[in-house]
Short mmCIF file of C-alpha atoms in Angstrom, two decimals:
data_model
loop_
_atom_site.label_atom_id
_atom_site.label_comp_id
_atom_site.label_asym_id
_atom_site.label_seq_id
_atom_site.Cartn_x
_atom_site.Cartn_y
_atom_site.Cartn_z
CA GLN A 22 -83.86 -210.74 -87.37
CA VAL A 23 -84.31 -207.01 -86.89
CA ARG A 24 -81.77 -205.38 -84.65
CA LEU A 25 -81.84 -201.89 -83.19
CA VAL A 26 -78.80 -200.54 -81.37
CA GLU A 27 -79.27 -197.51 -79.13
CA SER A 28 -76.80 -195.08 -77.63
CA GLY A 29 -76.72 -191.79 -75.78
CA GLY A 30 -78.44 -192.43 -72.46
CA GLY A 31 -77.02 -191.25 -69.19
CA LEU A 32 -77.49 -189.18 -66.05
CA VAL A 33 -77.98 -185.41 -66.25
CA GLN A 34 -79.30 -182.60 -64.09
CA PRO A 35 -82.68 -180.94 -64.65
CA GLY A 36 -82.54 -178.42 -67.49
CA TRP A 37 -79.68 -180.17 -69.25
CA SER A 38 -79.74 -181.99 -72.58
CA LEU A 39 -79.15 -185.46 -73.96
CA SER A 40 -79.14 -186.89 -77.47
CA LEU A 41 -80.20 -190.45 -78.24
CA SER A 42 -79.38 -192.38 -81.40
CA CYS A 43 -80.63 -195.68 -82.79
CA ALA A 44 -79.48 -197.67 -85.81
CA ALA A 45 -81.65 -200.40 -87.34
CA SER A 46 -80.49 -203.38 -89.36
CA GLY A 47 -81.90 -206.65 -90.64
CA ARG A 48 -85.14 -207.48 -92.40
CA PHE A 49 -87.82 -204.85 -92.17
CA PHE A 50 -90.07 -203.15 -94.66
CA SER A 51 -89.76 -199.78 -96.29
CA PRO A 52 -91.36 -197.30 -96.02
CA ASN A 53 -91.60 -197.46 -92.26
CA ALA A 54 -91.78 -195.49 -89.06
CA MET A 55 -89.08 -195.15 -86.42
CA GLY A 56 -89.05 -193.47 -83.07
CA TRP A 57 -89.01 -193.76 -79.31
CA TYR A 58 -91.15 -194.94 -76.43
CA ARG A 59 -90.26 -194.69 -72.77
CA GLN A 60 -91.16 -196.56 -69.61
CA ALA A 61 -90.67 -195.39 -66.05
CA PRO A 62 -90.75 -197.79 -63.08
CA GLY A 63 -94.31 -198.79 -62.26
CA LYS A 64 -95.74 -197.09 -65.34
CA GLN A 65 -96.87 -198.22 -68.78
CA ARG A 66 -94.75 -197.74 -71.85
CA GLU A 67 -95.69 -194.52 -73.63
CA LEU A 68 -94.91 -193.00 -77.00
CA VAL A 69 -92.38 -190.17 -77.00
CA ALA A 70 -92.06 -189.42 -80.72
CA GLY A 71 -92.25 -191.09 -84.11
CA ILE A 72 -91.12 -190.21 -87.61
CA THR A 73 -91.92 -191.84 -90.96
CA SER A 74 -89.65 -192.38 -93.94
CA ARG A 75 -91.26 -189.33 -95.55
CA GLY A 76 -90.51 -187.19 -92.51
CA SER A 77 -93.95 -186.96 -90.91
CA ILE A 78 -93.48 -186.44 -87.17
CA ASN A 79 -95.66 -187.07 -84.15
CA TYR A 80 -94.74 -185.91 -80.63
CA ALA A 81 -96.31 -186.70 -77.32
CA ASP A 82 -97.76 -183.60 -75.69
CA PHE A 83 -95.37 -183.81 -72.75
CA VAL A 84 -92.28 -183.34 -74.95
CA LYS A 85 -93.48 -180.77 -77.49
CA GLY A 86 -91.13 -177.80 -77.61
CA ARG A 87 -88.38 -179.69 -75.76
CA PHE A 88 -87.54 -182.78 -77.83
CA THR A 89 -86.71 -183.05 -81.53
CA ILE A 90 -86.80 -186.26 -83.54
CA SER A 91 -84.98 -186.76 -86.84
CA ARG A 92 -83.86 -189.62 -89.06
CA ASP A 93 -81.43 -190.55 -91.78
CA ASN A 94 -83.13 -192.94 -94.20
CA ALA A 95 -79.91 -193.93 -95.94
CA MET A 96 -78.37 -194.99 -92.63
CA ASN A 97 -81.59 -196.36 -91.09
CA THR A 98 -80.97 -194.26 -88.02
CA VAL A 99 -83.22 -192.16 -85.82
CA HIS A 100 -82.21 -189.50 -83.32
CA LEU A 101 -83.86 -187.81 -80.39
CA GLN A 102 -82.51 -184.50 -79.15
CA MET A 103 -83.81 -183.92 -75.63
CA ASN A 104 -83.54 -180.41 -74.19
CA SER A 105 -84.79 -178.86 -70.96
CA LEU A 106 -84.95 -182.26 -69.31
CA LYS A 107 -87.14 -182.73 -66.26
CA THR A 108 -86.98 -185.28 -63.47
CA GLU A 109 -90.20 -186.82 -64.81
CA ASP A 110 -88.38 -187.64 -68.05
CA THR A 111 -86.47 -190.31 -66.14
CA ALA A 112 -87.22 -193.64 -67.83
CA VAL A 113 -85.87 -196.37 -70.03
CA TYR A 114 -86.13 -195.17 -73.62
CA TYR A 115 -86.84 -197.77 -76.30
CA CYS A 116 -86.18 -197.29 -79.98
CA PHE A 117 -88.57 -198.87 -82.48
CA VAL A 118 -89.08 -199.49 -86.16
CA GLY A 119 -92.50 -200.46 -87.45
CA ALA A 120 -95.49 -199.55 -89.55
CA ASN A 121 -97.83 -196.61 -89.27
CA SER A 122 -101.31 -195.50 -90.13
CA GLY A 123 -101.19 -191.77 -89.77
CA THR A 124 -99.81 -191.15 -86.29
CA TYR A 125 -100.68 -194.66 -85.09
CA TYR A 126 -97.64 -196.94 -84.90
CA TYR A 127 -97.82 -200.73 -84.84
CA ASN A 128 -95.90 -203.94 -85.65
CA HIS A 129 -93.02 -202.71 -83.51
CA TYR A 130 -89.53 -204.11 -83.40
CA TRP A 131 -87.77 -202.90 -80.27
CA GLY A 132 -84.33 -201.89 -79.18
CA GLN A 133 -82.93 -203.08 -75.87
CA GLY A 134 -83.60 -199.76 -74.14
CA THR A 135 -81.29 -197.10 -72.79
CA GLN A 136 -81.57 -195.50 -69.36
CA VAL A 137 -82.13 -191.76 -69.06
CA THR A 138 -81.92 -190.39 -65.53
CA VAL A 139 -82.61 -186.74 -64.72
CA SER A 140 -81.71 -185.88 -61.15
CA SER A 141 -80.14 -183.09 -59.15
#
């Protein structure tokens, strides 16, 4: 069973920063892709960012210039540094590990989700 443990969510004011971390364990293939999706109430889950074992990165347009994704292959961890947060970033953020074809990610295993709330 693949397990992904997330940390770093919380409540912050607009313009502030948060850092999310996710550690994967169990049976999954290598090379792989890891990253983050998010889902706000009443909306569909959407990709935030992904990164492959080789370091190829894909960002959603709405986070470019504000968020930075990174990973540590030896530790099977992925991180998301979120700066200049906006109220519309409020969502549950889900870590994943899976496969990729270019910037298309599939065969996802999911973390439990961590709440990010941006409010004044």
